[in-house]
Tab-separated table of N, CA and C in Angstrom:
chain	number	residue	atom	x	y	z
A	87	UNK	N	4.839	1.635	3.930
A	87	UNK	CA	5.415	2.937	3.627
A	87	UNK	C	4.949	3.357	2.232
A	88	UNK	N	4.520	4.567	2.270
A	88	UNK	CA	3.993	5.163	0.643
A	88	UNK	C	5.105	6.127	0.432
A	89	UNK	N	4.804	6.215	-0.592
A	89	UNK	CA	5.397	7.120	-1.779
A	89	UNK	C	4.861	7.785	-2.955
A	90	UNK	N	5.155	8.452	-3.508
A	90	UNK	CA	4.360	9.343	-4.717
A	90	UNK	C	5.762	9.036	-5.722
A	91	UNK	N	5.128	8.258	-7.297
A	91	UNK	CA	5.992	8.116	-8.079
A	91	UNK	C	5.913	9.093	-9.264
A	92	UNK	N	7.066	9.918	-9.115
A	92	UNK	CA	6.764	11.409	-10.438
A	92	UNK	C	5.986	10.927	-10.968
A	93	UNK	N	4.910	12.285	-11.566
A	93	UNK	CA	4.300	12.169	-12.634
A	93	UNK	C	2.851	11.512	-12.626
A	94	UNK	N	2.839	10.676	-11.454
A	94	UNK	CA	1.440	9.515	-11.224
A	94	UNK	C	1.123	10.591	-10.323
A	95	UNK	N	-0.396	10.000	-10.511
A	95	UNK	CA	-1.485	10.466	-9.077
A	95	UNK	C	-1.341	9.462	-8.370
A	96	UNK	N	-1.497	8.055	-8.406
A	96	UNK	CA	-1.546	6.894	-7.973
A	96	UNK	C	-0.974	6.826	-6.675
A	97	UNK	N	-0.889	6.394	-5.588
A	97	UNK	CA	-0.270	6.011	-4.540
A	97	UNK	C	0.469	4.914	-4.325
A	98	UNK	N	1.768	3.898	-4.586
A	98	UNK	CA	2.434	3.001	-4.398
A	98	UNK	C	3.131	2.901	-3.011
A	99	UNK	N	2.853	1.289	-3.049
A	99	UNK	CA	3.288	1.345	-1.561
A	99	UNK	C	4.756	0.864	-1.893
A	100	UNK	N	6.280	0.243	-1.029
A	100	UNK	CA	7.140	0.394	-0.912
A	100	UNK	C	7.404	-0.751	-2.175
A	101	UNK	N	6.723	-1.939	-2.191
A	101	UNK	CA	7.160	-2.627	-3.285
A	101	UNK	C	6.580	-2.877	-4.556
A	102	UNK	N	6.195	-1.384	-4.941
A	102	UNK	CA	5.754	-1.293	-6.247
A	102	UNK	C	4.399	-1.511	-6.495
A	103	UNK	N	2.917	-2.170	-5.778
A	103	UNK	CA	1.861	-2.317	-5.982
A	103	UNK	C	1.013	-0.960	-5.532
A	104	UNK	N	-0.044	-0.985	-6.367
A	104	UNK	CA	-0.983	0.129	-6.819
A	104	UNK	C	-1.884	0.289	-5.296
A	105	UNK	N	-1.672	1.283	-4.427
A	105	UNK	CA	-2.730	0.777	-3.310
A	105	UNK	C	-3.983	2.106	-3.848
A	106	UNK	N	-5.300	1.475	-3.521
A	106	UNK	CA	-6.969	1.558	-3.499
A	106	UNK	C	-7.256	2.080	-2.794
A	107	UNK	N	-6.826	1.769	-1.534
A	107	UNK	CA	-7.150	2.037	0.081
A	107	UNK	C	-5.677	2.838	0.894
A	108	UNK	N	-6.172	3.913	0.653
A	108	UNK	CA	-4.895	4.551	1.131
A	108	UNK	C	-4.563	4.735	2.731
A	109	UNK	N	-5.722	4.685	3.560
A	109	UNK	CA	-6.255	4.356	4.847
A	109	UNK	C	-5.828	3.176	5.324
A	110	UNK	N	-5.841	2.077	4.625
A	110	UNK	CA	-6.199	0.631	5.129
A	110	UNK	C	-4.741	0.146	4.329
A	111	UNK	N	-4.024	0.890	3.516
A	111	UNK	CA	-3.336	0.386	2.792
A	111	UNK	C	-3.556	-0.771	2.010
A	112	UNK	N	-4.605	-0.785	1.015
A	112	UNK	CA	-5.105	-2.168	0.428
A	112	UNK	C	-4.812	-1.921	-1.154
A	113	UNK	N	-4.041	-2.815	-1.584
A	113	UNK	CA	-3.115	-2.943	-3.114
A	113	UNK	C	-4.710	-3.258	-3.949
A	114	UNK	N	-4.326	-2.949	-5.330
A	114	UNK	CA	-4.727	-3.702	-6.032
A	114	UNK	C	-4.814	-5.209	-6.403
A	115	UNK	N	-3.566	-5.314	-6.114
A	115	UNK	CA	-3.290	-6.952	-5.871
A	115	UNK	C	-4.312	-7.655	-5.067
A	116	UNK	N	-3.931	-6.934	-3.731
A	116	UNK	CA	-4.934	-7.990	-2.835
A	116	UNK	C	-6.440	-7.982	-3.128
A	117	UNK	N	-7.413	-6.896	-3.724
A	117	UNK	CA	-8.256	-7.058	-4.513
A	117	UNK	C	-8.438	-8.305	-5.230
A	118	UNK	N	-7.669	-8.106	-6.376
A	118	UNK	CA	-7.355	-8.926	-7.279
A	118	UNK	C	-7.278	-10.806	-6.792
A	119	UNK	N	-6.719	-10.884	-5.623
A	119	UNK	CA	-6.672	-12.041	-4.686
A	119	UNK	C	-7.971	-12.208	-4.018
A	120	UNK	N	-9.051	-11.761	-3.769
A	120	UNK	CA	-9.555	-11.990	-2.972
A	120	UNK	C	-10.550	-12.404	-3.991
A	121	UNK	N	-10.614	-12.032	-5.286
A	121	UNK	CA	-11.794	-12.016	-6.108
A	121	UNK	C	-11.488	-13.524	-6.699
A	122	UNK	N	-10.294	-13.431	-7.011
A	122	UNK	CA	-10.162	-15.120	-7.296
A	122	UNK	C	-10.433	-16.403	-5.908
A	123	UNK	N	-9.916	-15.472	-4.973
A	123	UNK	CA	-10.492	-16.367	-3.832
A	123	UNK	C	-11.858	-16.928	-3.865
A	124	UNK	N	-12.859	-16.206	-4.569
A	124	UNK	CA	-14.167	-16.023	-4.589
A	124	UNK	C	-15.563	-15.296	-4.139
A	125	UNK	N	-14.707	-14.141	-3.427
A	125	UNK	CA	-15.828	-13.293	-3.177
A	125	UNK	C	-16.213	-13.032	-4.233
A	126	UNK	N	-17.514	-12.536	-3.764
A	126	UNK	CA	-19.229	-12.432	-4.686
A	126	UNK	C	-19.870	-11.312	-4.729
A	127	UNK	N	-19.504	-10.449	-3.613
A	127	UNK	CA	-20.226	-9.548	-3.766
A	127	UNK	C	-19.205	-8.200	-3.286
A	128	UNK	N	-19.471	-7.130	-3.288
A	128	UNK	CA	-18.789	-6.226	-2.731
A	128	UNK	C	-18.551	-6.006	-1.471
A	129	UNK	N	-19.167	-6.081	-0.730
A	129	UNK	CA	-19.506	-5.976	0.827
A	129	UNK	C	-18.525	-7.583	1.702
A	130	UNK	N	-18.147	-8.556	0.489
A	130	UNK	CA	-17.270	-9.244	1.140
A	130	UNK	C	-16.081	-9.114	0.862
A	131	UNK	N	-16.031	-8.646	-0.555
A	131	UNK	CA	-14.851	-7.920	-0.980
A	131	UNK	C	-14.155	-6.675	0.632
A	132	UNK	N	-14.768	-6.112	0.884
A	132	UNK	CA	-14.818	-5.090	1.920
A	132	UNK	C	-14.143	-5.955	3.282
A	133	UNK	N	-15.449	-6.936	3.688
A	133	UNK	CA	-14.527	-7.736	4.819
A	133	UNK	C	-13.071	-8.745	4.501
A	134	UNK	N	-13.158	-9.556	3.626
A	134	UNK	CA	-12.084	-9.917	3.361
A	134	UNK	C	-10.363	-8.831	2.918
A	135	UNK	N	-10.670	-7.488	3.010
A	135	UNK	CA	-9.211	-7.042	2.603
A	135	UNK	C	-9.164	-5.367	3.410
A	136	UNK	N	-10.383	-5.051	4.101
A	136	UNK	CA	-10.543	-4.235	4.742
A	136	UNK	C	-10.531	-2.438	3.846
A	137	UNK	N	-10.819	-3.080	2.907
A	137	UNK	CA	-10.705	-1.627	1.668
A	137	UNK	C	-12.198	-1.167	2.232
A	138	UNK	N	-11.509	0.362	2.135
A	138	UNK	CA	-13.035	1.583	2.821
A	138	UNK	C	-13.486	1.536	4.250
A	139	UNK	N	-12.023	0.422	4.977
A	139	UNK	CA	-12.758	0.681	6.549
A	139	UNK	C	-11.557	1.859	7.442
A	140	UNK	N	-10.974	2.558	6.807
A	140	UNK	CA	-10.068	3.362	6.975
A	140	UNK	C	-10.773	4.658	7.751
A	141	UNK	N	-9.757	5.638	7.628
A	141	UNK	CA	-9.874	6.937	8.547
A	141	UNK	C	-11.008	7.446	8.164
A	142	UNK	N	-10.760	7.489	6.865
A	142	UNK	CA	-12.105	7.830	5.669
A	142	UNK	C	-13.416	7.781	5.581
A	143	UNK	N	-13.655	6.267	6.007
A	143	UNK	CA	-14.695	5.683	5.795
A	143	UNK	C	-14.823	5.155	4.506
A	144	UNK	N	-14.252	5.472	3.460
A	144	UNK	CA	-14.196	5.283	1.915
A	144	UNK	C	-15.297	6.315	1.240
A	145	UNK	N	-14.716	7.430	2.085
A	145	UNK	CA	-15.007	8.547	1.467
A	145	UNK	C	-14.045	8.614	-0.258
A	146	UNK	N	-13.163	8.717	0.077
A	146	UNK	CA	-12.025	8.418	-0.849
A	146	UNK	C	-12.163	7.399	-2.091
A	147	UNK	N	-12.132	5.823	-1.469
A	147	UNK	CA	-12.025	4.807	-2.437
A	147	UNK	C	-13.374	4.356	-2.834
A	148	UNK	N	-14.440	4.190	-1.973
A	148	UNK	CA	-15.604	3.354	-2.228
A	148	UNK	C	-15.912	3.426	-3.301
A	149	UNK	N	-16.343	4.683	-4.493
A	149	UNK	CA	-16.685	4.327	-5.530
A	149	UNK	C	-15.571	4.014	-6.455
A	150	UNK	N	-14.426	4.033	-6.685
A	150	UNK	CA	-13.748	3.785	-7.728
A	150	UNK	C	-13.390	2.248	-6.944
A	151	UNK	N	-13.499	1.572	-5.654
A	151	UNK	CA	-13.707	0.241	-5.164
A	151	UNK	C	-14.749	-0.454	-6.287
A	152	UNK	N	-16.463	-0.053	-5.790
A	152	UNK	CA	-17.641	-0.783	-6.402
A	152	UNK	C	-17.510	-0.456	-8.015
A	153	UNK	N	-17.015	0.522	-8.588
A	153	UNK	CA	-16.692	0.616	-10.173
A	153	UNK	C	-15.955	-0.702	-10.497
A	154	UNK	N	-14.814	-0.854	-9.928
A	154	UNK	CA	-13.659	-2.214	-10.274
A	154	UNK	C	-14.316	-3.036	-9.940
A	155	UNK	N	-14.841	-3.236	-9.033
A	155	UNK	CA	-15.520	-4.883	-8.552
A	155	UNK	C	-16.243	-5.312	-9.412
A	156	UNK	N	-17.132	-4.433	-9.798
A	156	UNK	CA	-18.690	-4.486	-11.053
A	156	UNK	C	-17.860	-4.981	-12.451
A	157	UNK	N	-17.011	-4.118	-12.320
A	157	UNK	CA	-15.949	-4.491	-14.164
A	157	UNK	C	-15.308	-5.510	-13.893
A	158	UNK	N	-14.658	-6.242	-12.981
A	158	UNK	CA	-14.331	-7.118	-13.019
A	158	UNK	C	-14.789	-8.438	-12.636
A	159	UNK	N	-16.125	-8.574	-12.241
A	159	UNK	CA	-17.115	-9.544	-12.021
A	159	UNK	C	-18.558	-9.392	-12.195
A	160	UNK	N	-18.685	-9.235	-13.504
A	160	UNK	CA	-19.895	-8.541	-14.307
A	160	UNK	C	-20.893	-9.528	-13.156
A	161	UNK	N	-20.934	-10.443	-13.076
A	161	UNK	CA	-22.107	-11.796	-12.823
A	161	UNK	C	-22.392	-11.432	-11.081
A	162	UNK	N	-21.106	-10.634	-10.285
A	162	UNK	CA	-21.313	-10.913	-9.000
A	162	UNK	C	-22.926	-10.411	-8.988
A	163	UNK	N	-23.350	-10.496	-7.404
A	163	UNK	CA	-24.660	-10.469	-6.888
A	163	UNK	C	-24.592	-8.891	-6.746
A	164	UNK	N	-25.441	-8.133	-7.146
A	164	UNK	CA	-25.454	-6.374	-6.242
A	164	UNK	C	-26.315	-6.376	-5.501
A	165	UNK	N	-25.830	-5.734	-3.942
A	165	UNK	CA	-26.380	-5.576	-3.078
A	165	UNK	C	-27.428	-4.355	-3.287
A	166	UNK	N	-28.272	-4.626	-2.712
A	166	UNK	CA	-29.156	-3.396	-2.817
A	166	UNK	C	-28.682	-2.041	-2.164
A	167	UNK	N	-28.293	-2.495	-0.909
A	167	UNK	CA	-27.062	-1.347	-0.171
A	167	UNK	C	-25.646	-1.338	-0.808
A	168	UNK	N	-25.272	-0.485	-1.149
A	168	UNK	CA	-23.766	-0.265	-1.771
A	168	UNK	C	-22.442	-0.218	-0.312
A	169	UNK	N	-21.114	-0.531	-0.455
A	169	UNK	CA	-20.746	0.072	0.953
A	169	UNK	C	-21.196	1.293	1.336
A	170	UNK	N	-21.248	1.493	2.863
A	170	UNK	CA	-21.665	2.694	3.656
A	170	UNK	C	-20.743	3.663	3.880
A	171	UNK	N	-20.488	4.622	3.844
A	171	UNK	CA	-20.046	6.029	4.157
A	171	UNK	C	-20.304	6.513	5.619
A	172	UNK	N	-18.957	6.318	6.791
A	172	UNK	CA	-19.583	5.997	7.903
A	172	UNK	C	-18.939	7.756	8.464
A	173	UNK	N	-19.479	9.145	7.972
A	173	UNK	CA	-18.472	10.042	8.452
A	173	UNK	C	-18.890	10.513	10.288
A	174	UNK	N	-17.767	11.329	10.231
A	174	UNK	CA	-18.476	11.014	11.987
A	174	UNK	C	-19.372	12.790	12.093
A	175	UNK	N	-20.239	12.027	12.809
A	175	UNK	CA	-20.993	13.850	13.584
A	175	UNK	C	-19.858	15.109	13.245
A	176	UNK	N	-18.995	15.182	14.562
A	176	UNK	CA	-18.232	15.923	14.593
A	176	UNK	C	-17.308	15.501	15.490
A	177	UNK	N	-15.718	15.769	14.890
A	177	UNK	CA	-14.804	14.971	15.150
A	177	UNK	C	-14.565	15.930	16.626
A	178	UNK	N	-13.896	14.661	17.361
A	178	UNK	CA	-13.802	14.740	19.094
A	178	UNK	C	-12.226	14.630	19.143
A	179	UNK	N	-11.553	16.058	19.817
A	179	UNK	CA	-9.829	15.133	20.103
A	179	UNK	C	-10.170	13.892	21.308
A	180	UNK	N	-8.693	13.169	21.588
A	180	UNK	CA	-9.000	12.580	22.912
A	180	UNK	C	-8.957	13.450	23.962
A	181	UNK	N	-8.613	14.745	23.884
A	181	UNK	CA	-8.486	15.667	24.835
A	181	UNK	C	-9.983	16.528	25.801
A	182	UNK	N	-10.591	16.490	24.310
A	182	UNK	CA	-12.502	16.499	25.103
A	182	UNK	C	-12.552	15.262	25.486
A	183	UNK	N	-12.276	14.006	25.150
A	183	UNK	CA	-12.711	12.815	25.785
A	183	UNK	C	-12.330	13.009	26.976
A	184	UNK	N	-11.059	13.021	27.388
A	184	UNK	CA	-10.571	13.088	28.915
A	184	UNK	C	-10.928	14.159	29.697
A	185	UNK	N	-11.274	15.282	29.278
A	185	UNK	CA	-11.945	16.187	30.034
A	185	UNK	C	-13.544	15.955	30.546
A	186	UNK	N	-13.896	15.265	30.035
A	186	UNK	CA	-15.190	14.786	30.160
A	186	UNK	C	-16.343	15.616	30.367
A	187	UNK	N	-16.259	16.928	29.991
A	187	UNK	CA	-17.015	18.071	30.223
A	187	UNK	C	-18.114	17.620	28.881
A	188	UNK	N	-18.913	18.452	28.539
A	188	UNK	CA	-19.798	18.410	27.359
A	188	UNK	C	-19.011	18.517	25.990
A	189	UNK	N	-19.473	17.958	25.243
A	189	UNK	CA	-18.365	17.973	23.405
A	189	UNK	C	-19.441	18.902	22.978
């Protein structure tokens, strides 16, 4: 459950942590966990906590994601590909799906 706390832009989820991923609902925290876990690079950062695989695509978070990752693990590896930006063609209800006529 989110909330907007006066005054912040920030997004908090119900028990007070900073969420990144407003899609995926992914805290700062769990960031923060996964990097001590030992991911290395960004792109595992990504699979391990699911930040930027949202509605979005990480239209939204991806770069202020790869900004924090870089500042906070100067040494990790950079991928030559950054995360991907997956937006769609053009969005389909399920209602053209079930009609099955031409989109």
């Amino acid at each position: 459950m989110n909330k907007r706390v006066a005054g912040q832009s920030e997004t908090v989820d119900a028990s007070g942590h900073l969420l990144v991923c407003r899609c995926e609902e992914v805290s700062m925290a769990q960031l923060e966990q996964a990097c001590r876990m030992g991911v290395d690079t960004v792109r595992q950062l990504k699979m391990a906590t699911r930040v930027t695989m949202g509605a979005c695509q990480g239209r939204v978070c991806r770069q202020l994601v790869e900004s924090w990752f870089y500042s906070q693990c100067p040494a990790a590896r950079r991928e030559a590909e950054l995360l991907s930006q997956r937006p769609p063609v053009r969005p389909v209800t399920f209602g053209q799906l079930a009609e099955g006529g031409s989109l």
